[in-house]
Amino acid sequence: MPRSTARREEILTVAGELFRQKGYHATSMQDIADRLQLQRGSLYAHIDSKEELLFEIVDRAADRFLEGIERAWREGRTARERLRRALAAHMSVIADHRDTASVFFHEWRFLRDDLRRRIQVKRDRYEARWRELVADGVRRGEFRAVDPRFAALLALSAVNWAYQWYSPEGPLSPAEVAEAFADLILQGLEGRGAPATAELAARAGAAASPGSAPPGAAGADDGAGSR
Amino acid sequence: MPRSTARREEILTVAGELFRQKGYHATSMQDIADRLQLQRGSLYAHIDSKEELLFEIVDRAADRFLEGIERAWREGRTARERLRRALAAHMSVIADHRDTASVFFHEWRFLRDDLRRRIQVKRDRYEARWRELVADGVRRGEFRAVDPRFAALLALSAVNWAYQWYSPEGPLSPAEVAEAFADLILQGLEGRGAPATAELAARAGAAASPGSAPPGAAGADDGAGSR
Amino acid sequence: MPRSTARREEILTVAGELFRQKGYHATSMQDIADRLQLQRGSLYAHIDSKEELLFEIVDRAADRFLEGIERAWREGRTARERLRRALAAHMSVIADHRDTASVFFHEWRFLRDDLRRRIQVKRDRYEARWRELVADGVRRGEFRAVDPRFAALLALSAVNWAYQWYSPEGPLSPAEVAEAFADLILQGLEGRGAPATAELAARAGAAASPGSAPPGAAGADDGAGSR
Amino acid sequence: MPRSTARREEILTVAGELFRQKGYHATSMQDIADRLQLQRGSLYAHIDSKEELLFEIVDRAADRFLEGIERAWREGRTARERLRRALAAHMSVIADHRDTASVFFHEWRFLRDDLRRRIQVKRDRYEARWRELVADGVRRGEFRAVDPRFAALLALSAVNWAYQWYSPEGPLSPAEVAEAFADLILQGLEGRGAPATAELAARAGAAASPGSAPPGAAGADDGAGSR
DNA sequence: TATGAATGAGCGTTCATTCAT
DNA sequence: AATGAATGAACGCTCATTCAT
């Protein structure tokens, strides 16, 4: 199989979109072919299997997330700054590669054992980086003596879950969401003075039309109920 | 259809387990029947359709989560206490009804429009309660003037994501997990003094054999790789 | 799967017939279903796979051939008599289970490794019996000091090949064919006196309409060119 | 289409090999192209269809067999000698053009009606020659008054079947196999004195390691179990 | 209640072949 | 001569569901 041709990229893009909207199992090769105005068998001139599509989408997402935290680590000076950058990087991936990221979180478990294991390795490395980042902050005295596991998990949960509700069409940029979370995670609910997100709060509140659910809805995606 | 018989409950239990392990679409009626040593067709003496099973599982989970936060609100006096109770209640549902909760998060989007909307209503109410809880804390002066949307979302994300990694076989009780998160959310990373979770940290660290990955793994569930 | 129901036997019969006529790979489940006025998927209520059909057909044939030679060995007194009986038994299987026998010779190699090996064991045993039969005759002094391998192979080839040309509708009974071969194999071309088949020759010659090809054509089967 | 170019011959050779190993229907144009390091579609610059390949392979084999018996007839003086030569010629074709011969026996029936009929004509002619050869021997008084049909069929069956078990890598040359069969066919099992194959028997016995099974196995070919 | 045979649609994939380049 | 993208049909098989018994 050619690793990368224009047609193949088209297929991957469409597959990513459909996998996110309908789920891997509920998306048929027919669905993908229809969007490209192709016969379903014709896809196999470009790919080996449906599962290959899933793997490639998930693998690319894993690489993007990993790249993000590696760069955050390299480019940040303090633990505080690194955490902010890591949150921002994660949000960026979700914003810029919405389909891919969503499939990464939702559908990776449908990969067969060997492929899933390869993804698991990257997931584990990603999470380990987060824990190191927090542990380093504790060691430096920037953070309280919290359990790095829980603290990393809190930060990660916040941004992991974002694929469920974040929309690039909403009023907030990925950077702004990351900053709001960073503020909360660093300072907590019971703290001194006004949070950095005071102004954001106003904006988000103003823009939130009822039913559109930003942010706070653990919300329904588009497309899911189509079939 | 009889709304509730012993057989029907058996079917729901098995379906919940399989939906969690393999996903809704990858679970066949055959799979369910096999576990109950029944013929495929015999299931339809008790249920109307596969989708009905999914709806009922998801709907029950929604009710449990809602019940939890309502009681937390009623029984807690301070915002701080209510938040702790709400986190604990959520973790309890995840721990006590693991299959149901997992299906609630993962598979609800495969419901057809009308059924999905009914679930959406309950999800929205649940999230609204969380926002009210935070907003109330801000109003009372217990919390900083944070955006309730973001703060509620942070707390909710932490426990929502827990269905991905929490295992009742792990070293931590749901209450302990909830407490750890509460501590972090309330105090933040940069707080004063030792966190309430200092002792927990030791225990979790001691018990966590590499590979078993609690807490911190966004990890793979059992059963997913069955095919 | 139920090992034997009326429907299942019907399917096996039809499959045997079609596999012989068109070959295993050129026969589709659709073809089989059509003959039974069934949907192609409905077959799978009775069988596990197409290959299972092939295996069962081939395995039954193997058993019949084996049974035949075992009985010939038990019931014959002299080597001469045993050889005659073995030839007759083989021809009987071909005559009475034409489809099965034909598939046994032609299609067995399309079984996957493990199933093919199970058949191979029976084939090997069958051929070993033939060699023992001849070797015993040589030992007893009934036969010349021929190589049992070649002699057994000659006899076996004659009757193995019969599935290609023998037709129950032809003028000769399986017993008569077996006798003619037995006479030739035992006495050879250069011998004393008239062969036992002198009368047969007349009959066969009279009945052989040109083109119907009995015996002597390595001939075409019916049905092969249908698709 | 060019009738014969170097490329075309390559294709025919590869097709013959694959058709023998896997069967006509189980061999795809992809398989053939792969071996030649060509694209599927490129084959059609040299041939018209897959069936054309089959026809040409089978037709060439038919010609070779026919040529063999014609020459045996011309070059032999006595019936006995002609029979020996005919057997040897047949074995030579099988040994020297193993793929082609094997496909001739196994796959010719997959030709469509008109092409199959053209092959049938040659097969009929070939068998007729064998019968004439025997009939002539009877007429001359060299052979017993056997039915020429059965006698020809016996000889033909022996060598026809050889494509199933004969291997050029085995201990016996085609000529030796032919001689062994000729001896048996001419003299029969119950003859006078030692057979001409006494020495052969020793050699074959010595060389035949159990499992390799020459001669006597109606055996499995290489390649069949590839999938 | 439960069976088991059947349906009819759909699945992912392979196929021989075509054709513009 | 050869490529590579595409076709359209067919493949073996699975699915949720129905229904007479």
Short mmCIF file of C-alpha atoms in Angstrom, two decimals, chain B residues 52-186:
data_model
loop_
_atom_site.label_atom_id
_atom_site.label_comp_id
_atom_site.label_asym_id
_atom_site.label_seq_id
_atom_site.Cartn_x
_atom_site.Cartn_y
_atom_site.Cartn_z
CA GLU B 52 -34.35 -0.80 24.30
CA LEU B 53 -31.67 -2.53 26.30
CA LEU B 54 -29.23 0.26 25.64
CA PHE B 55 -31.76 2.90 26.57
CA GLU B 56 -32.72 1.25 29.81
CA ILE B 57 -29.13 0.80 30.88
CA VAL B 58 -28.23 4.37 30.06
CA ASP B 59 -31.37 5.75 31.61
CA ARG B 60 -30.83 3.95 34.89
CA ALA B 61 -27.30 5.27 35.06
CA ALA B 62 -28.52 8.79 34.44
CA ASP B 63 -30.98 8.43 37.28
CA ARG B 64 -28.31 7.18 39.64
CA PHE B 65 -26.02 10.09 38.91
CA LEU B 66 -28.87 12.54 39.33
CA GLU B 67 -29.97 10.98 42.58
CA GLY B 68 -26.41 11.27 43.85
CA ILE B 69 -26.06 14.97 43.31
CA GLU B 70 -29.55 15.72 44.59
CA ARG B 71 -28.76 13.96 47.85
CA ALA B 72 -25.37 15.68 48.07
CA TRP B 73 -27.13 19.00 47.76
CA ARG B 74 -29.73 18.12 50.38
CA GLU B 75 -27.35 16.58 52.87
CA GLY B 76 -24.40 18.91 52.62
CA ARG B 77 -24.38 22.16 54.59
CA THR B 78 -21.52 24.11 53.08
CA ALA B 79 -20.60 24.33 49.40
CA ARG B 80 -17.34 22.67 50.27
CA GLU B 81 -19.13 19.75 51.85
CA ARG B 82 -21.61 19.46 49.02
CA LEU B 83 -18.81 19.33 46.49
CA ARG B 84 -17.11 16.58 48.44
CA ARG B 85 -20.34 14.64 48.70
CA ALA B 86 -21.15 15.12 45.02
CA LEU B 87 -17.75 13.82 44.01
CA ALA B 88 -18.13 10.87 46.36
CA ALA B 89 -21.61 10.09 45.08
CA HIS B 90 -20.43 10.13 41.47
CA MET B 91 -17.52 7.85 42.28
CA SER B 92 -19.90 5.52 44.11
CA VAL B 93 -22.09 5.11 41.07
CA ILE B 94 -19.03 4.34 38.98
CA ALA B 95 -17.79 1.84 41.52
CA ASP B 96 -21.09 0.13 42.27
CA HIS B 97 -22.53 0.14 38.78
CA ARG B 98 -19.46 -0.07 36.69
CA ASP B 99 -21.02 -1.55 33.57
CA THR B 100 -24.01 0.73 33.60
CA ALA B 101 -21.92 3.83 34.18
CA SER B 102 -19.45 2.93 31.51
CA VAL B 103 -22.17 2.33 28.95
CA PHE B 104 -23.73 5.62 29.98
CA PHE B 105 -20.57 7.49 29.01
CA HIS B 106 -19.54 5.48 25.99
CA GLU B 107 -22.59 4.19 24.20
CA TRP B 108 -25.40 6.63 24.79
CA ARG B 109 -24.77 8.36 21.50
CA PHE B 110 -25.93 5.29 19.61
CA LEU B 111 -29.47 5.81 20.79
CA ARG B 112 -31.83 7.10 18.18
CA ASP B 113 -32.76 10.74 18.30
CA ASP B 114 -35.81 10.66 20.53
CA LEU B 115 -34.31 8.35 23.12
CA ARG B 116 -31.03 10.20 23.09
CA ARG B 117 -32.84 13.46 23.71
CA ARG B 118 -34.49 12.02 26.79
CA ILE B 119 -31.08 11.13 28.17
CA GLN B 120 -29.69 14.50 27.17
CA VAL B 121 -32.27 16.18 29.37
CA LYS B 122 -30.99 14.29 32.39
CA ARG B 123 -27.38 14.96 31.53
CA ASP B 124 -28.12 18.65 31.21
CA ARG B 125 -29.88 18.68 34.55
CA TYR B 126 -26.98 16.89 36.19
CA GLU B 127 -24.46 19.38 34.87
CA ALA B 128 -26.66 22.28 35.79
CA ARG B 129 -26.73 21.02 39.38
CA TRP B 130 -22.94 21.00 39.42
CA ARG B 131 -22.79 24.56 38.17
CA GLU B 132 -25.34 25.66 40.74
CA LEU B 133 -23.32 24.01 43.44
CA VAL B 134 -20.21 25.96 42.47
CA ALA B 135 -22.06 29.18 41.85
CA ASP B 136 -23.60 28.88 45.28
CA GLY B 137 -20.14 28.45 46.80
CA VAL B 138 -18.94 31.59 45.04
CA ARG B 139 -22.02 33.49 46.21
CA ARG B 140 -21.51 32.36 49.78
CA GLY B 141 -17.86 33.42 49.58
CA GLU B 142 -16.60 29.94 50.19
CA PHE B 143 -15.02 29.79 46.75
CA ARG B 144 -13.04 32.29 44.74
CA ALA B 145 -14.90 34.24 42.08
CA VAL B 146 -14.26 31.56 39.50
CA ASP B 147 -16.39 30.88 36.50
CA PRO B 148 -18.83 28.23 37.76
CA ARG B 149 -18.93 26.72 34.32
CA PHE B 150 -15.25 25.95 34.28
CA ALA B 151 -15.03 24.91 37.86
CA ALA B 152 -17.98 22.57 37.56
CA LEU B 153 -16.53 21.24 34.35
CA LEU B 154 -13.19 20.55 36.03
CA ALA B 155 -14.79 18.58 38.83
CA LEU B 156 -17.10 16.76 36.50
CA SER B 157 -14.32 15.93 34.07
CA ALA B 158 -12.29 14.40 36.83
CA VAL B 159 -15.00 12.01 37.86
CA ASN B 160 -16.50 11.50 34.41
CA TRP B 161 -13.17 10.28 33.22
CA ALA B 162 -12.88 7.95 36.15
CA TYR B 163 -15.00 5.28 34.42
CA GLN B 164 -12.00 4.86 32.14
CA TRP B 165 -9.54 3.91 34.79
CA TYR B 166 -11.26 3.21 38.08
CA SER B 167 -11.32 -0.38 39.15
CA PRO B 168 -12.98 -1.67 42.31
CA GLU B 169 -10.16 -4.19 42.50
CA GLY B 170 -7.64 -1.37 42.81
CA PRO B 171 -6.21 -0.13 46.11
CA LEU B 172 -8.50 2.87 46.47
CA SER B 173 -12.10 3.04 47.54
CA PRO B 174 -14.38 5.37 45.62
CA ALA B 175 -14.55 7.60 48.68
CA GLU B 176 -10.77 7.93 48.75
CA VAL B 177 -10.59 8.85 45.11
CA ALA B 178 -13.31 11.43 45.61
CA GLU B 179 -11.47 12.89 48.57
CA ALA B 180 -8.23 13.17 46.67
CA PHE B 181 -9.90 15.01 43.85
CA ALA B 182 -11.82 17.22 46.24
CA ASP B 183 -8.62 18.21 47.95
CA LEU B 184 -6.98 19.16 44.69
CA ILE B 185 -9.97 20.97 43.30
CA LEU B 186 -10.52 22.94 46.47
#
